[in-house]
Amino acid sequence: MRYVIYISNMLIPVIIVYVVFKGIIKKRPVFKDFTDGAADGMKTVANVLPTLIGLMIAVSVLRSSGFLDFLTQMLSGAGSIMNFPVEIIPLAIVKMLSSSAATGLMLDIFKEYGTDSFIGLAASIALSSTETIFYTMSVYFMAANVNKTRWTFPGALIATLAGVIASVAIAGMMV
Amino acid sequence: MLDYLWTVMLAVGVLWGLFNGRADEVTQGVLSGAKDAVTLGITMLGIMSAWTGVMKIAERSGLINGISEKMSPFMRFMFPDVKKNTPAYNYMCTNIAANVLGLGWAATPAGLKAMEELSGTDVSEAEGRSGGGPASFKGKAASNAMCTFLILNISSLQLIPVNIIAYRSQYGSVEPAGIILPAIAATLVSTLTAVLFCKIMMRRTGKASVTP
């Protein structure tokens, strides 16, 4: 696993150097391109921040009221049968509905269990390997003026499920 | 969707807290939630900007177009109905390449354009077909290409989950980027499942999957 983490840590620096060299070879004004892109990124974060505040308040309320603990206990019966970490179940369900709400739940997991715990890793990987089903389907099909979605939803559901199960399995191998 | 979800989360949290005599904790929860979000936003501002800056260089140096061009075997396999170099095809390539690189802002507009193009040129062979142009029937059905395109998008194609790395580093991870390879593996599982499912469904729906 040390090897996997080493390569993971190498990837970002390698990509940065590769991209910048590629730009210089193409005689691009790389620094200006970088700052333009960084400005875009700042706008993205500024746009996301209000959503993040709203949702982190909601998750924080759920946590401090004791409801999340109650939900986890309720689910633990079902989860322990399949040897599946219970905390991931609400996360996976919420992720299908809203990416930012799922982020709120993941951060709550980070606070409770730590980022590098089994559950913290499983949550990180699961959110990295899934997309929001309902948002994507509604926006994209609206653009195409389609309302019979045929086999899109079952396919999306199966792919998401496979991603979540794989995430838990991989996180299990890492700890 | 988010409106209802948010309302339910708040209502359940507040009522649950009141019933259990934890009004004080709930108040603290509101305050700490807002504070945590802002702290997190500051960390993200740095990491996200750095990444989108690098990716802008990749975009403008033609790296992303280069990747789109190398995708044609994959495109032919996944979208046998969509002819090469049509607008729909090109938008789909851009969307997929941008998704792989984690460029949400570039992926979504291209994806939406691809769906528009698909609905104009690629009239569904399945249920609901009435022979006319796109506007001639209201309840239009998704074509095989549309279903496949969306399922691939939802299966997540992103290789480097920068935002997750940012969150991890904010919450004190020893190896924030240590999840990159594991995440690639999990993404591969979900995407391969999606590919398999789409190919099976294309075969079952028959005709529309014949290669031109």
mmCIF file of C-alpha atoms in Angstrom:
data_model
loop_
_atom_site.group_PDB
_atom_site.id
_atom_site.type_symbol
_atom_site.label_atom_id
_atom_site.label_comp_id
_atom_site.label_asym_id
_atom_site.label_seq_id
_atom_site.Cartn_x
_atom_site.Cartn_y
_atom_site.Cartn_z
ATOM 1 C CA MET A 1 0.000 0.000 0.000
ATOM 2 C CA ARG A 2 2.935 2.320 0.655
ATOM 3 C CA TYR A 3 3.715 2.008 -3.060
ATOM 4 C CA VAL A 4 0.168 2.947 -4.090
ATOM 5 C CA ILE A 5 0.255 6.026 -1.875
ATOM 6 C CA TYR A 6 3.686 6.944 -3.253
ATOM 7 C CA ILE A 7 2.461 6.852 -6.867
ATOM 8 C CA SER A 8 -0.708 8.705 -5.859
ATOM 9 C CA ASN A 9 1.389 11.447 -4.326
ATOM 10 C CA MET A 10 3.611 11.604 -7.412
ATOM 11 C CA LEU A 11 0.751 12.019 -9.883
ATOM 12 C CA ILE A 12 -0.118 15.667 -9.286
ATOM 13 C CA PRO A 13 3.467 17.021 -9.491
ATOM 14 C CA VAL A 14 4.127 14.899 -12.604
ATOM 15 C CA ILE A 15 0.958 16.163 -14.310
ATOM 16 C CA ILE A 16 1.814 19.774 -13.449
ATOM 17 C CA VAL A 17 5.326 19.521 -14.900
ATOM 18 C CA TYR A 18 4.068 17.691 -17.996
ATOM 19 C CA VAL A 19 1.318 20.217 -18.699
ATOM 20 C CA VAL A 20 3.553 23.241 -18.177
ATOM 21 C CA PHE A 21 6.300 21.806 -20.444
ATOM 22 C CA LYS A 22 3.711 20.973 -23.080
ATOM 23 C CA GLY A 23 2.504 24.578 -22.932
ATOM 24 C CA ILE A 24 6.011 26.034 -23.184
ATOM 25 C CA ILE A 25 6.818 23.789 -26.168
ATOM 26 C CA LYS A 26 3.662 25.066 -27.876
ATOM 27 C CA LYS A 27 4.951 28.596 -27.115
ATOM 28 C CA ARG A 28 1.950 29.423 -24.959
ATOM 29 C CA PRO A 29 2.089 32.255 -22.386
ATOM 30 C CA VAL A 30 1.851 29.588 -19.690
ATOM 31 C CA PHE A 31 1.834 31.885 -16.710
ATOM 32 C CA LYS A 32 -1.045 33.951 -18.070
ATOM 33 C CA ASP A 33 -2.946 30.768 -18.962
ATOM 34 C CA PHE A 34 -2.370 29.573 -15.413
ATOM 35 C CA THR A 35 -3.639 32.769 -13.807
ATOM 36 C CA ASP A 36 -6.700 32.823 -16.105
ATOM 37 C CA GLY A 37 -7.492 29.285 -15.060
ATOM 38 C CA ALA A 38 -6.858 30.032 -11.397
ATOM 39 C CA ALA A 39 -9.314 32.939 -11.637
ATOM 40 C CA ASP A 40 -11.902 30.508 -13.028
ATOM 41 C CA GLY A 41 -11.192 28.161 -10.150
ATOM 42 C CA MET A 42 -11.671 30.957 -7.606
ATOM 43 C CA LYS A 43 -15.031 31.754 -9.182
ATOM 44 C CA THR A 44 -16.021 28.094 -8.950
ATOM 45 C CA VAL A 45 -15.165 28.011 -5.250
ATOM 46 C CA ALA A 46 -16.931 31.326 -4.640
ATOM 47 C CA ASN A 47 -20.030 29.896 -6.341
ATOM 48 C CA VAL A 48 -19.892 26.699 -4.301
ATOM 49 C CA LEU A 49 -19.267 28.361 -0.935
ATOM 50 C CA PRO A 50 -22.849 29.525 -0.197
ATOM 51 C CA THR A 51 -24.102 26.002 -0.973
ATOM 52 C CA LEU A 52 -21.412 24.563 1.250
ATOM 53 C CA ILE A 53 -22.367 26.862 4.135
ATOM 54 C CA GLY A 54 -26.038 25.957 3.809
ATOM 55 C CA LEU A 55 -25.437 22.245 3.670
ATOM 56 C CA MET A 56 -22.769 22.094 6.345
ATOM 57 C CA ILE A 57 -25.170 23.868 8.694
ATOM 58 C CA ALA A 58 -27.840 21.271 7.892
ATOM 59 C CA VAL A 59 -25.470 18.326 8.435
ATOM 60 C CA SER A 60 -24.105 19.922 11.576
ATOM 61 C CA VAL A 61 -27.662 20.279 12.929
ATOM 62 C CA LEU A 62 -28.365 16.618 12.117
ATOM 63 C CA ARG A 63 -25.174 15.584 13.873
ATOM 64 C CA SER A 64 -25.573 17.739 16.987
ATOM 65 C CA SER A 65 -29.214 16.743 17.470
ATOM 66 C CA GLY A 66 -28.083 13.140 17.769
ATOM 67 C CA PHE A 67 -30.072 12.080 14.693
ATOM 68 C CA LEU A 68 -27.072 10.887 12.666
ATOM 69 C CA ASP A 69 -25.987 8.596 15.500
ATOM 70 C CA PHE A 70 -29.538 7.269 15.712
ATOM 71 C CA LEU A 71 -29.628 6.631 11.944
ATOM 72 C CA THR A 72 -26.252 4.895 12.046
ATOM 73 C CA GLN A 73 -27.425 2.639 14.861
ATOM 74 C CA MET A 74 -30.597 1.801 12.953
ATOM 75 C CA LEU A 75 -28.624 0.856 9.886
ATOM 76 C CA SER A 76 -25.905 -1.028 11.708
ATOM 77 C CA GLY A 77 -28.052 -4.164 11.884
ATOM 78 C CA ALA A 78 -28.325 -4.360 8.120
ATOM 79 C CA GLY A 79 -24.729 -3.261 7.598
ATOM 80 C CA SER A 80 -23.085 -5.728 9.954
ATOM 81 C CA ILE A 81 -24.728 -8.651 8.157
ATOM 82 C CA MET A 82 -22.955 -7.734 4.939
ATOM 83 C CA ASN A 83 -19.822 -6.550 6.755
ATOM 84 C CA PHE A 84 -20.389 -3.130 5.224
ATOM 85 C CA PRO A 85 -19.554 0.152 7.022
ATOM 86 C CA VAL A 86 -22.935 1.648 7.893
ATOM 87 C CA GLU A 87 -21.823 5.259 7.657
ATOM 88 C CA ILE A 88 -21.326 4.832 3.907
ATOM 89 C CA ILE A 89 -24.988 3.938 3.247
ATOM 90 C CA PRO A 90 -26.511 7.390 3.906
ATOM 91 C CA LEU A 91 -23.535 8.903 2.082
ATOM 92 C CA ALA A 92 -24.169 6.829 -1.051
ATOM 93 C CA ILE A 93 -27.891 7.582 -1.027
ATOM 94 C CA VAL A 94 -27.383 11.325 -0.567
ATOM 95 C CA LYS A 95 -24.691 11.377 -3.252
ATOM 96 C CA MET A 96 -27.260 10.217 -5.815
ATOM 97 C CA LEU A 97 -29.376 13.267 -4.971
ATOM 98 C CA SER A 98 -26.862 15.998 -4.332
ATOM 99 C CA SER A 99 -23.101 16.160 -4.545
ATOM 100 C CA SER A 100 -22.727 19.038 -2.109
ATOM 101 C CA ALA A 101 -24.989 17.437 0.488
ATOM 102 C CA ALA A 102 -22.855 14.302 0.232
ATOM 103 C CA THR A 103 -19.744 16.434 0.722
ATOM 104 C CA GLY A 104 -21.270 17.739 3.945
ATOM 105 C CA LEU A 105 -21.807 14.184 5.170
ATOM 106 C CA MET A 106 -18.290 13.162 4.170
ATOM 107 C CA LEU A 107 -16.787 16.052 6.131
ATOM 108 C CA ASP A 108 -18.816 14.933 9.114
ATOM 109 C CA ILE A 109 -17.290 11.459 8.710
ATOM 110 C CA PHE A 110 -13.815 13.044 8.562
ATOM 111 C CA LYS A 111 -14.500 14.849 11.825
ATOM 112 C CA GLU A 112 -15.900 11.783 13.587
ATOM 113 C CA TYR A 113 -13.530 9.069 12.380
ATOM 114 C CA GLY A 114 -10.576 10.892 10.773
ATOM 115 C CA THR A 115 -9.654 11.153 7.098
ATOM 116 C CA ASP A 116 -7.290 8.184 7.115
ATOM 117 C CA SER A 117 -9.509 5.747 9.010
ATOM 118 C CA PHE A 118 -11.202 2.907 7.133
ATOM 119 C CA ILE A 119 -14.492 4.822 6.958
ATOM 120 C CA GLY A 120 -12.761 8.095 6.083
ATOM 121 C CA LEU A 121 -10.912 6.426 3.205
ATOM 122 C CA ALA A 122 -14.014 4.590 1.994
ATOM 123 C CA ALA A 123 -15.964 7.862 1.997
ATOM 124 C CA SER A 124 -13.190 9.701 0.119
ATOM 125 C CA ILE A 125 -12.941 7.012 -2.545
ATOM 126 C CA ALA A 126 -16.700 6.560 -2.857
ATOM 127 C CA LEU A 127 -17.270 10.269 -3.474
ATOM 128 C CA SER A 128 -14.377 10.299 -5.946
ATOM 129 C CA SER A 129 -15.835 7.482 -8.003
ATOM 130 C CA THR A 130 -19.516 8.450 -8.255
ATOM 131 C CA GLU A 131 -21.539 11.289 -9.758
ATOM 132 C CA THR A 132 -24.907 12.771 -8.871
ATOM 133 C CA ILE A 133 -27.519 10.698 -10.718
ATOM 134 C CA PHE A 134 -30.590 12.901 -10.448
ATOM 135 C CA TYR A 135 -28.917 16.212 -11.157
ATOM 136 C CA THR A 136 -27.016 14.900 -14.182
ATOM 137 C CA MET A 137 -30.048 13.127 -15.627
ATOM 138 C CA SER A 138 -32.416 16.044 -15.207
ATOM 139 C CA VAL A 139 -30.055 18.697 -16.606
ATOM 140 C CA TYR A 140 -28.811 16.624 -19.551
ATOM 141 C CA PHE A 141 -32.166 15.240 -20.578
ATOM 142 C CA MET A 142 -33.693 18.682 -20.269
ATOM 143 C CA ALA A 143 -31.131 19.910 -22.805
ATOM 144 C CA ALA A 144 -32.166 17.139 -25.193
ATOM 145 C CA ASN A 145 -35.899 17.574 -24.544
ATOM 146 C CA VAL A 146 -36.173 13.908 -23.572
ATOM 147 C CA ASN A 147 -38.553 12.554 -20.981
ATOM 148 C CA LYS A 148 -38.415 8.828 -21.639
ATOM 149 C CA THR A 149 -35.052 7.983 -20.191
ATOM 150 C CA ARG A 150 -35.248 4.218 -20.951
ATOM 151 C CA TRP A 151 -32.350 2.310 -19.384
ATOM 152 C CA THR A 152 -30.358 5.317 -18.173
ATOM 153 C CA PHE A 153 -31.481 5.160 -14.544
ATOM 154 C CA PRO A 154 -30.926 1.414 -13.968
ATOM 155 C CA GLY A 155 -27.516 1.740 -15.616
ATOM 156 C CA ALA A 156 -26.563 4.747 -13.506
ATOM 157 C CA LEU A 157 -27.715 2.960 -10.358
ATOM 158 C CA ILE A 158 -25.730 -0.199 -11.121
ATOM 159 C CA ALA A 159 -22.583 1.789 -11.946
ATOM 160 C CA THR A 160 -22.889 3.812 -8.727
ATOM 161 C CA LEU A 161 -23.465 0.686 -6.660
ATOM 162 C CA ALA A 162 -20.404 -0.980 -8.197
ATOM 163 C CA GLY A 163 -18.342 2.137 -7.438
ATOM 164 C CA VAL A 164 -19.428 2.258 -3.796
ATOM 165 C CA ILE A 165 -18.814 -1.444 -3.190
ATOM 166 C CA ALA A 166 -15.400 -1.199 -4.846
ATOM 167 C CA SER A 167 -14.565 1.843 -2.700
ATOM 168 C CA VAL A 168 -15.333 0.014 0.519
ATOM 169 C CA ALA A 169 -13.362 -3.030 -0.627
ATOM 170 C CA ILE A 170 -10.345 -0.932 -1.634
ATOM 171 C CA ALA A 171 -10.440 1.108 1.581
ATOM 172 C CA GLY A 172 -10.449 -2.214 3.448
ATOM 173 C CA MET A 173 -7.233 -3.185 1.682
ATOM 174 C CA MET A 174 -5.584 0.153 2.545
ATOM 175 C CA VAL A 175 -5.914 0.005 6.338
ATOM 176 C CA MET B 1 -34.382 18.464 -5.234
ATOM 177 C CA LEU B 2 -31.963 20.263 -2.964
ATOM 178 C CA ASP B 3 -34.792 22.460 -1.611
ATOM 179 C CA TYR B 4 -36.650 19.459 -0.202
ATOM 180 C CA LEU B 5 -33.514 17.656 0.915
ATOM 181 C CA TRP B 6 -32.265 20.708 2.796
ATOM 182 C CA THR B 7 -35.621 21.424 4.411
ATOM 183 C CA VAL B 8 -35.945 17.805 5.544
ATOM 184 C CA MET B 9 -32.404 17.781 6.951
ATOM 185 C CA LEU B 10 -32.975 20.979 8.927
ATOM 186 C CA ALA B 11 -36.467 20.053 10.110
ATOM 187 C CA VAL B 12 -35.481 16.539 11.201
ATOM 188 C CA GLY B 13 -32.360 17.842 12.933
ATOM 189 C CA VAL B 14 -34.101 20.649 14.803
ATOM 190 C CA LEU B 15 -37.132 18.587 15.856
ATOM 191 C CA TRP B 16 -34.989 15.632 16.903
ATOM 192 C CA GLY B 17 -32.773 17.949 18.910
ATOM 193 C CA LEU B 18 -35.725 19.626 20.655
ATOM 194 C CA PHE B 19 -37.332 16.288 21.549
ATOM 195 C CA ASN B 20 -34.087 15.090 23.033
ATOM 196 C CA GLY B 21 -33.444 18.307 24.930
ATOM 197 C CA ARG B 22 -30.435 19.281 22.839
ATOM 198 C CA ALA B 23 -31.507 22.765 21.707
ATOM 199 C CA ASP B 24 -28.208 24.194 22.902
ATOM 200 C CA GLU B 25 -26.154 21.666 20.928
ATOM 201 C CA VAL B 26 -28.246 22.356 17.825
ATOM 202 C CA THR B 27 -27.574 26.085 18.108
ATOM 203 C CA GLN B 28 -23.876 25.346 18.447
ATOM 204 C CA GLY B 29 -24.231 23.053 15.433
ATOM 205 C CA VAL B 30 -25.532 25.884 13.249
ATOM 206 C CA LEU B 31 -22.669 28.158 14.252
ATOM 207 C CA SER B 32 -19.917 25.561 13.907
ATOM 208 C CA GLY B 33 -21.324 24.315 10.586
ATOM 209 C CA ALA B 34 -21.140 27.789 9.074
ATOM 210 C CA LYS B 35 -17.658 28.381 10.486
ATOM 211 C CA ASP B 36 -16.338 25.044 9.199
ATOM 212 C CA ALA B 37 -17.701 25.792 5.730
ATOM 213 C CA VAL B 38 -15.806 29.065 5.494
ATOM 214 C CA THR B 39 -12.546 27.543 6.786
ATOM 215 C CA LEU B 40 -12.947 24.806 4.218
ATOM 216 C CA GLY B 41 -13.681 27.341 1.472
ATOM 217 C CA ILE B 42 -10.350 29.040 2.107
ATOM 218 C CA THR B 43 -8.408 25.773 1.785
ATOM 219 C CA MET B 44 -10.332 24.902 -1.368
ATOM 220 C CA LEU B 45 -9.710 28.314 -2.873
ATOM 221 C CA GLY B 46 -5.987 27.612 -2.988
ATOM 222 C CA ILE B 47 -6.058 23.993 -4.114
ATOM 223 C CA MET B 48 -8.831 24.357 -6.693
ATOM 224 C CA SER B 49 -7.308 27.498 -8.228
ATOM 225 C CA ALA B 50 -3.925 25.832 -8.549
ATOM 226 C CA TRP B 51 -5.476 22.866 -10.340
ATOM 227 C CA THR B 52 -7.792 24.806 -12.640
ATOM 228 C CA GLY B 53 -4.840 27.042 -13.522
ATOM 229 C CA VAL B 54 -2.761 24.064 -14.629
ATOM 230 C CA MET B 55 -5.699 22.611 -16.525
ATOM 231 C CA LYS B 56 -6.241 25.898 -18.360
ATOM 232 C CA ILE B 57 -2.694 25.530 -19.692
ATOM 233 C CA ALA B 58 -3.592 21.985 -20.788
ATOM 234 C CA GLU B 59 -6.697 23.278 -22.531
ATOM 235 C CA ARG B 60 -5.009 26.123 -24.379
ATOM 236 C CA SER B 61 -1.943 24.138 -25.427
ATOM 237 C CA GLY B 62 -4.229 21.717 -27.261
ATOM 238 C CA LEU B 63 -3.566 18.846 -24.865
ATOM 239 C CA ILE B 64 -7.250 18.244 -24.292
ATOM 240 C CA ASN B 65 -8.050 18.250 -28.012
ATOM 241 C CA GLY B 66 -5.202 15.798 -28.503
ATOM 242 C CA ILE B 67 -6.756 13.479 -25.948
ATOM 243 C CA SER B 68 -10.170 13.733 -27.644
ATOM 244 C CA GLU B 69 -8.615 12.646 -30.929
ATOM 245 C CA LYS B 70 -6.994 9.586 -29.395
ATOM 246 C CA MET B 71 -10.383 8.427 -28.146
ATOM 247 C CA SER B 72 -11.877 7.290 -31.441
ATOM 248 C CA PRO B 73 -11.572 3.502 -30.861
ATOM 249 C CA PHE B 74 -13.345 3.922 -27.543
ATOM 250 C CA MET B 75 -15.974 6.176 -29.115
ATOM 251 C CA ARG B 76 -16.644 3.719 -31.935
ATOM 252 C CA PHE B 77 -17.060 0.934 -29.401
ATOM 253 C CA MET B 78 -19.380 2.866 -27.080
ATOM 254 C CA PHE B 79 -21.336 4.893 -29.617
ATOM 255 C CA PRO B 80 -21.657 2.862 -32.821
ATOM 256 C CA ASP B 81 -24.632 5.018 -33.906
ATOM 257 C CA VAL B 82 -22.795 8.338 -33.783
ATOM 258 C CA LYS B 83 -20.700 9.098 -36.862
ATOM 259 C CA LYS B 84 -17.195 10.438 -36.422
ATOM 260 C CA ASN B 85 -16.587 14.199 -36.609
ATOM 261 C CA THR B 86 -20.236 15.175 -36.420
ATOM 262 C CA PRO B 87 -20.870 18.001 -33.912
ATOM 263 C CA ALA B 88 -22.462 15.537 -31.486
ATOM 264 C CA TYR B 89 -19.379 13.284 -31.702
ATOM 265 C CA ASN B 90 -16.967 16.150 -31.092
ATOM 266 C CA TYR B 91 -18.915 17.509 -28.140
ATOM 267 C CA MET B 92 -19.061 14.037 -26.619
ATOM 268 C CA CYS B 93 -15.279 13.666 -26.979
ATOM 269 C CA THR B 94 -14.677 17.023 -25.309
ATOM 270 C CA ASN B 95 -17.064 16.148 -22.501
ATOM 271 C CA ILE B 96 -15.436 12.783 -21.831
ATOM 272 C CA ALA B 97 -11.877 14.129 -22.036
ATOM 273 C CA ALA B 98 -12.742 17.042 -19.740
ATOM 274 C CA ASN B 99 -14.418 14.672 -17.284
ATOM 275 C CA VAL B 100 -11.368 12.413 -17.173
ATOM 276 C CA LEU B 101 -9.215 15.432 -16.318
ATOM 277 C CA GLY B 102 -11.674 16.672 -13.704
ATOM 278 C CA LEU B 103 -12.680 19.817 -15.593
ATOM 279 C CA GLY B 104 -16.305 20.044 -14.564
ATOM 280 C CA TRP B 105 -16.700 23.544 -15.963
ATOM 281 C CA ALA B 106 -15.598 22.389 -19.422
ATOM 282 C CA ALA B 107 -17.372 19.039 -19.297
ATOM 283 C CA THR B 108 -20.909 20.162 -18.509
ATOM 284 C CA PRO B 109 -21.378 22.742 -21.299
ATOM 285 C CA ALA B 110 -19.925 20.315 -23.858
ATOM 286 C CA GLY B 111 -22.126 17.536 -22.507
ATOM 287 C CA LEU B 112 -25.249 19.675 -22.797
ATOM 288 C CA LYS B 113 -24.354 20.632 -26.375
ATOM 289 C CA ALA B 114 -23.767 16.953 -27.155
ATOM 290 C CA MET B 115 -27.240 16.077 -25.858
ATOM 291 C CA GLU B 116 -28.822 18.819 -27.971
ATOM 292 C CA GLU B 117 -27.009 17.573 -31.035
ATOM 293 C CA LEU B 118 -27.925 13.964 -30.315
ATOM 294 C CA SER B 119 -31.578 14.846 -29.993
ATOM 295 C CA GLY B 120 -31.497 16.658 -33.328
ATOM 296 C CA THR B 121 -29.631 14.129 -35.459
ATOM 297 C CA ASP B 122 -30.081 10.867 -33.711
ATOM 298 C CA VAL B 123 -33.823 10.260 -33.480
ATOM 299 C CA SER B 124 -34.572 7.303 -31.258
ATOM 300 C CA GLU B 125 -35.324 3.953 -32.810
ATOM 301 C CA ALA B 126 -37.055 2.854 -29.655
ATOM 302 C CA GLU B 127 -40.491 3.528 -28.227
ATOM 303 C CA GLY B 128 -42.172 6.806 -28.994
ATOM 304 C CA ARG B 129 -40.888 7.068 -32.532
ATOM 305 C CA SER B 130 -43.300 8.970 -34.735
ATOM 306 C CA GLY B 131 -41.072 9.663 -37.696
ATOM 307 C CA GLY B 132 -40.858 13.439 -37.603
ATOM 308 C CA GLY B 133 -38.162 15.857 -36.471
ATOM 309 C CA PRO B 134 -37.227 16.513 -32.870
ATOM 310 C CA ALA B 135 -40.099 18.917 -32.257
ATOM 311 C CA SER B 136 -42.829 16.695 -33.653
ATOM 312 C CA PHE B 137 -43.440 14.664 -30.535
ATOM 313 C CA LYS B 138 -43.436 15.720 -26.956
ATOM 314 C CA GLY B 139 -42.481 12.628 -25.024
ATOM 315 C CA LYS B 140 -39.261 11.907 -26.846
ATOM 316 C CA ALA B 141 -37.348 8.788 -25.818
ATOM 317 C CA ALA B 142 -33.611 8.740 -25.187
ATOM 318 C CA SER B 143 -31.554 7.059 -27.906
ATOM 319 C CA ASN B 144 -29.030 4.342 -27.108
ATOM 320 C CA ALA B 145 -26.237 6.879 -27.546
ATOM 321 C CA MET B 146 -27.895 9.247 -25.048
ATOM 322 C CA CYS B 147 -28.377 6.519 -22.447
ATOM 323 C CA THR B 148 -24.781 5.364 -22.822
ATOM 324 C CA PHE B 149 -23.432 8.903 -22.719
ATOM 325 C CA LEU B 150 -25.287 9.710 -19.499
ATOM 326 C CA ILE B 151 -24.461 6.446 -17.774
ATOM 327 C CA LEU B 152 -20.770 6.990 -18.568
ATOM 328 C CA ASN B 153 -20.967 10.509 -17.163
ATOM 329 C CA ILE B 154 -22.689 9.288 -13.997
ATOM 330 C CA SER B 155 -20.257 6.391 -13.567
ATOM 331 C CA SER B 156 -17.619 9.103 -12.989
ATOM 332 C CA LEU B 157 -14.632 9.336 -15.306
ATOM 333 C CA GLN B 158 -12.541 11.712 -13.206
ATOM 334 C CA LEU B 159 -8.978 10.499 -12.577
ATOM 335 C CA ILE B 160 -7.751 13.016 -9.991
ATOM 336 C CA PRO B 161 -10.379 13.967 -7.409
ATOM 337 C CA VAL B 162 -8.872 17.367 -6.552
ATOM 338 C CA ASN B 163 -11.767 18.587 -4.444
ATOM 339 C CA ILE B 164 -11.728 15.441 -2.278
ATOM 340 C CA ILE B 165 -7.966 15.881 -1.834
ATOM 341 C CA ALA B 166 -8.602 19.467 -0.730
ATOM 342 C CA TYR B 167 -11.193 18.357 1.829
ATOM 343 C CA ARG B 168 -8.860 15.665 3.133
ATOM 344 C CA SER B 169 -5.995 18.078 3.580
ATOM 345 C CA GLN B 170 -8.256 20.530 5.442
ATOM 346 C CA TYR B 171 -9.291 17.765 7.834
ATOM 347 C CA GLY B 172 -5.734 16.852 8.723
ATOM 348 C CA SER B 173 -5.037 13.854 6.506
ATOM 349 C CA VAL B 174 -1.457 12.583 6.591
ATOM 350 C CA GLU B 175 -1.722 11.606 2.915
ATOM 351 C CA PRO B 176 -4.425 13.760 1.300
ATOM 352 C CA ALA B 177 -3.453 12.593 -2.193
ATOM 353 C CA GLY B 178 -2.985 8.968 -1.116
ATOM 354 C CA ILE B 179 -6.453 8.141 -2.414
ATOM 355 C CA ILE B 180 -5.666 8.938 -6.066
ATOM 356 C CA LEU B 181 -4.770 5.408 -7.203
ATOM 357 C CA PRO B 182 -7.486 3.764 -5.077
ATOM 358 C CA ALA B 183 -9.980 6.268 -6.496
ATOM 359 C CA ILE B 184 -8.839 5.494 -10.044
ATOM 360 C CA ALA B 185 -9.375 1.802 -9.330
ATOM 361 C CA ALA B 186 -12.883 2.398 -7.955
ATOM 362 C CA THR B 187 -13.720 4.703 -10.870
ATOM 363 C CA LEU B 188 -12.543 1.980 -13.245
ATOM 364 C CA VAL B 189 -14.865 -0.518 -11.567
ATOM 365 C CA SER B 190 -17.883 1.784 -11.833
ATOM 366 C CA THR B 191 -17.081 2.769 -15.426
ATOM 367 C CA LEU B 192 -16.442 -0.811 -16.584
ATOM 368 C CA THR B 193 -19.730 -1.837 -14.982
ATOM 369 C CA ALA B 194 -21.393 0.998 -16.882
ATOM 370 C CA VAL B 195 -19.752 -0.063 -20.173
ATOM 371 C CA LEU B 196 -20.825 -3.661 -19.695
ATOM 372 C CA PHE B 197 -24.381 -2.675 -18.828
ATOM 373 C CA CYS B 198 -24.647 -0.350 -21.842
ATOM 374 C CA LYS B 199 -23.310 -2.979 -24.243
ATOM 375 C CA ILE B 200 -25.808 -5.543 -22.936
ATOM 376 C CA MET B 201 -28.691 -3.087 -23.248
ATOM 377 C CA MET B 202 -27.596 -2.078 -26.761
ATOM 378 C CA ARG B 203 -27.569 -5.703 -27.823
ATOM 379 C CA ARG B 204 -30.974 -6.309 -26.296
ATOM 380 C CA THR B 205 -32.526 -3.291 -27.964
ATOM 381 C CA GLY B 206 -31.057 -4.630 -31.190
ATOM 382 C CA LYS B 207 -31.034 -2.664 -34.409
ATOM 383 C CA ALA B 208 -29.752 0.652 -33.115
ATOM 384 C CA SER B 209 -26.396 -0.835 -32.232
ATOM 385 C CA VAL B 210 -25.420 -1.886 -35.785
ATOM 386 C CA THR B 211 -22.171 -0.212 -36.801
ATOM 387 C CA PRO B 212 -22.580 1.989 -39.852
#
